[in-house]
XYZ file of C-alpha atoms in Angstrom:
276
model
C 212.814 196.884 131.667
C 213.167 200.361 132.716
C 210.643 201.795 135.082
C 209.114 203.726 132.587
C 208.581 201.147 129.749
C 206.811 198.441 132.741
C 204.323 201.517 133.738
C 203.118 201.992 130.210
C 203.078 197.766 129.090
C 200.791 197.145 132.508
C 198.799 200.791 131.329
C 198.599 198.995 127.950
C 197.805 195.300 129.370
C 194.596 197.138 132.016
C 193.464 198.802 128.934
C 193.716 195.967 126.676
C 191.738 193.515 129.837
C 188.877 195.893 130.238
C 188.568 195.617 126.745
C 187.393 192.471 126.748
C 186.025 192.346 129.736
C 183.334 194.565 128.192
C 183.436 193.661 125.021
C 180.334 191.283 123.094
C 183.126 188.825 122.170
C 182.805 185.573 123.606
C 185.625 185.071 126.505
C 188.089 183.132 126.545
C 189.313 182.059 130.072
C 193.578 181.383 128.585
C 192.957 185.308 126.936
C 191.501 186.760 129.948
C 194.507 185.477 132.056
C 197.186 185.809 129.446
C 196.720 189.653 130.037
C 195.631 189.436 133.567
C 199.634 189.030 134.589
C 200.947 191.866 132.621
C 197.821 194.218 133.379
C 198.697 193.441 137.142
C 194.946 192.623 138.157
C 194.994 189.075 138.731
C 191.073 187.545 137.411
C 188.933 188.193 140.620
C 186.067 185.041 141.387
C 183.511 188.165 140.683
C 183.450 191.315 139.005
C 180.511 194.500 139.625
C 180.838 196.964 136.804
C 179.796 200.489 137.633
C 177.741 202.966 135.704
C 178.859 206.625 136.973
C 177.293 209.472 135.760
C 179.997 211.213 135.293
C 183.221 210.308 132.981
C 185.713 213.383 135.063
C 185.474 210.873 137.991
C 186.542 207.548 136.296
C 190.232 207.640 137.704
C 189.479 209.588 140.603
C 187.595 207.087 141.474
C 189.630 204.433 140.227
C 192.090 205.290 142.195
C 190.052 205.083 145.618
C 188.780 201.894 144.808
C 191.166 198.969 145.732
C 192.280 198.159 142.315
C 189.429 198.476 139.656
C 189.697 198.867 135.707
C 188.386 201.749 134.915
C 187.386 202.826 131.254
C 184.583 203.979 128.745
C 182.248 201.646 126.779
C 180.296 203.546 124.047
C 180.217 206.583 125.544
C 179.105 205.523 129.234
C 181.962 205.334 132.107
C 182.319 202.715 133.775
C 184.596 200.712 136.600
C 185.040 197.341 137.009
C 185.196 195.913 140.874
C 186.748 192.862 142.004
C 184.087 191.481 144.578
C 185.407 188.929 146.724
C 182.919 188.911 149.021
C 179.631 189.670 146.476
C 177.586 190.898 149.561
C 179.969 193.143 150.636
C 178.649 196.876 149.983
C 180.809 198.987 152.876
C 183.899 200.068 150.343
C 181.794 201.175 147.724
C 179.576 203.109 148.900
C 181.897 205.076 150.652
C 184.147 205.863 147.571
C 181.090 206.616 146.115
C 179.296 208.674 148.477
C 178.007 211.632 147.516
C 177.718 210.822 143.802
C 175.333 208.857 141.386
C 176.620 205.767 140.470
C 175.168 202.307 139.549
C 176.427 198.996 141.070
C 176.139 195.964 138.723
C 175.040 192.387 139.952
C 178.166 190.982 140.977
C 179.115 187.897 137.846
C 181.771 186.052 136.901
C 184.672 187.734 134.635
C 183.612 186.404 131.779
C 180.123 187.507 132.203
C 181.077 191.023 133.074
C 179.006 192.503 130.028
C 175.896 191.280 132.287
C 176.542 193.736 135.514
C 177.807 196.437 132.992
C 174.500 196.433 130.636
C 171.879 195.894 133.635
C 173.596 198.981 135.426
C 173.379 200.965 132.708
C 169.849 200.737 132.494
C 169.540 201.695 135.549
C 170.825 204.115 135.618
C 168.854 205.606 132.684
C 166.273 204.975 134.891
C 166.839 207.259 138.029
C 165.217 210.335 137.654
C 166.900 213.920 137.223
C 166.157 215.017 140.652
C 168.561 212.627 142.034
C 171.643 212.922 139.674
C 173.540 215.640 141.352
C 173.265 217.425 144.942
C 172.129 215.260 147.711
C 169.799 213.091 146.526
C 172.657 211.797 144.850
C 173.604 208.104 145.821
C 174.873 204.891 145.255
C 172.210 202.603 143.438
C 173.095 198.569 143.544
C 171.381 196.849 140.787
C 170.526 194.324 143.093
C 168.187 196.515 144.978
C 165.674 196.726 141.807
C 165.831 193.546 140.007
C 162.038 192.925 139.888
C 162.045 197.020 138.368
C 164.594 196.152 135.739
C 162.889 192.649 134.918
C 159.098 194.561 134.873
C 160.884 197.271 132.668
C 163.258 194.560 129.904
C 159.944 194.356 127.528
C 157.702 197.107 128.115
C 155.488 195.146 124.887
C 154.945 192.558 127.048
C 154.588 194.052 129.966
C 151.370 196.297 128.575
C 150.282 193.067 127.366
C 149.932 191.681 130.834
C 148.655 194.766 132.790
C 145.472 194.407 129.659
C 144.699 190.849 130.405
C 145.099 190.951 134.079
C 143.476 194.653 134.686
C 141.057 194.099 132.109
C 137.470 194.688 134.833
C 139.257 198.136 135.235
C 139.345 198.825 131.674
C 134.852 200.739 131.538
C 135.977 202.345 135.283
C 136.988 206.133 135.130
C 141.114 206.788 135.029
C 140.527 208.287 138.451
C 138.726 205.574 139.877
C 140.711 202.932 137.528
C 143.767 204.645 139.899
C 142.801 204.814 143.594
C 141.619 200.838 142.963
C 144.762 199.970 140.918
C 146.746 201.670 144.314
C 144.530 199.958 146.671
C 144.121 196.672 145.199
C 148.196 196.643 144.942
C 148.835 198.074 148.443
C 146.205 194.675 149.611
C 147.738 192.414 147.743
C 151.468 193.371 149.452
C 149.843 194.017 152.435
C 148.186 191.069 153.098
C 145.079 192.518 154.706
C 142.870 195.721 155.042
C 144.491 197.243 158.156
C 148.357 196.312 155.883
C 147.058 198.360 153.001
C 145.180 201.240 155.126
C 148.789 202.112 156.805
C 151.062 202.233 153.495
C 148.427 204.212 152.176
C 147.774 205.739 154.579
C 143.950 205.872 154.668
C 141.188 204.678 157.488
C 140.958 200.309 156.763
C 137.430 201.027 156.433
C 138.193 202.891 152.643
C 140.127 199.850 152.115
C 137.649 197.441 152.605
C 134.777 199.210 150.970
C 137.550 199.562 147.637
C 137.863 196.092 148.098
C 134.184 195.179 148.264
C 134.408 197.230 144.479
C 137.749 194.870 143.055
C 136.162 191.338 144.355
C 133.131 192.410 142.250
C 135.013 193.557 139.190
C 137.556 189.847 139.381
C 135.090 187.126 141.167
C 136.213 184.890 142.988
C 139.933 185.176 141.398
C 141.245 187.196 143.744
C 140.792 184.501 146.123
C 143.192 182.226 143.640
C 146.802 182.648 144.109
C 148.062 182.434 141.109
C 145.731 185.082 139.858
C 147.230 186.872 142.753
C 150.721 186.726 141.407
C 149.407 188.002 138.086
C 147.717 190.657 138.794
C 150.250 192.080 140.910
C 152.943 191.860 138.565
C 150.287 193.782 136.023
C 150.276 195.987 138.606
C 153.398 196.863 139.692
C 153.938 196.867 135.591
C 151.502 199.624 135.530
C 152.735 201.393 138.055
C 156.372 201.295 136.732
C 155.639 201.895 133.343
C 153.250 204.814 134.445
C 156.091 206.895 136.090
C 157.921 206.317 133.047
C 158.274 209.823 130.865
C 160.405 211.033 128.068
C 162.598 214.061 128.883
C 165.389 215.865 126.423
C 168.478 215.090 126.233
C 171.757 216.756 125.020
C 171.489 216.327 120.944
C 168.283 217.145 120.738
C 166.889 213.298 122.042
C 165.121 211.889 123.898
C 165.565 209.690 126.714
C 163.414 207.210 129.577
C 163.707 207.956 132.580
C 161.534 205.949 135.501
C 160.219 208.791 138.321
C 160.486 205.646 140.681
C 162.347 206.567 144.030
C 165.909 205.181 144.691
C 166.632 204.685 148.060
C 168.900 203.246 150.141
C 169.630 199.859 150.560
C 167.433 197.547 152.889
C 170.985 197.075 154.008
C 170.828 200.957 156.104
C 167.703 199.941 157.510
C 165.022 201.305 155.171
C 163.097 199.530 152.477
C 163.958 200.355 148.364
C 159.776 200.959 147.340
C 159.700 200.493 143.314
C 156.130 200.541 142.944
C 155.250 204.307 143.389
C 153.185 204.530 146.529
């Protein structure tokens, strides 16, 4: 077969494979394997979908990364990256450095749409200031699973917050905000000194606010299940408070969350998504 014809067949097979992997139709292993051969893309153990902020970078990044598939899905530029080690990030971080990209969780090839769906969802939550310039960087879905889970169904999250934070309903917005922030820091830190450090206030201030909270919530603050539900409710409310509407091209409006997306814990820092 002439080299040019071989290249054309290979590229066609790769496009077909990309479409099959990212499509909604049920995946059949024989169909994937049948295309993988002509595409020169042996089916990996796992795949990560990468949602890109700029469509113009798809081919460039596909060339930098080790044998990935690139294309568009419903107008969203993305890459499918073979993943031999789900914990490995160095190659992706290096190739994507200096640009905004969201890397989905590793999945079996047949579950590629799931990795892509959550990568696209998280990309929509990245704040405008982190989309370009020095703050643009790689974001991993693995580091924000709880955020995606809590924002998956906002009406249900609102119901959760309303149910468990009802004792704060009669306070002024300022009082409620102060006590919510304190309670969340206390639940996360495990005590007044840790909460005070997180909030940059005196431990005695935290203890005073916790006495107020104990009067409002009663002995429930000592119950493990109540504490768990309260932390979920507070995190949900904090995230939803950070979600706002902003205008985008075409006059539509898109939801973004102004949570701070920091480097992964592997870089020695912890990603904080609760706004504290």
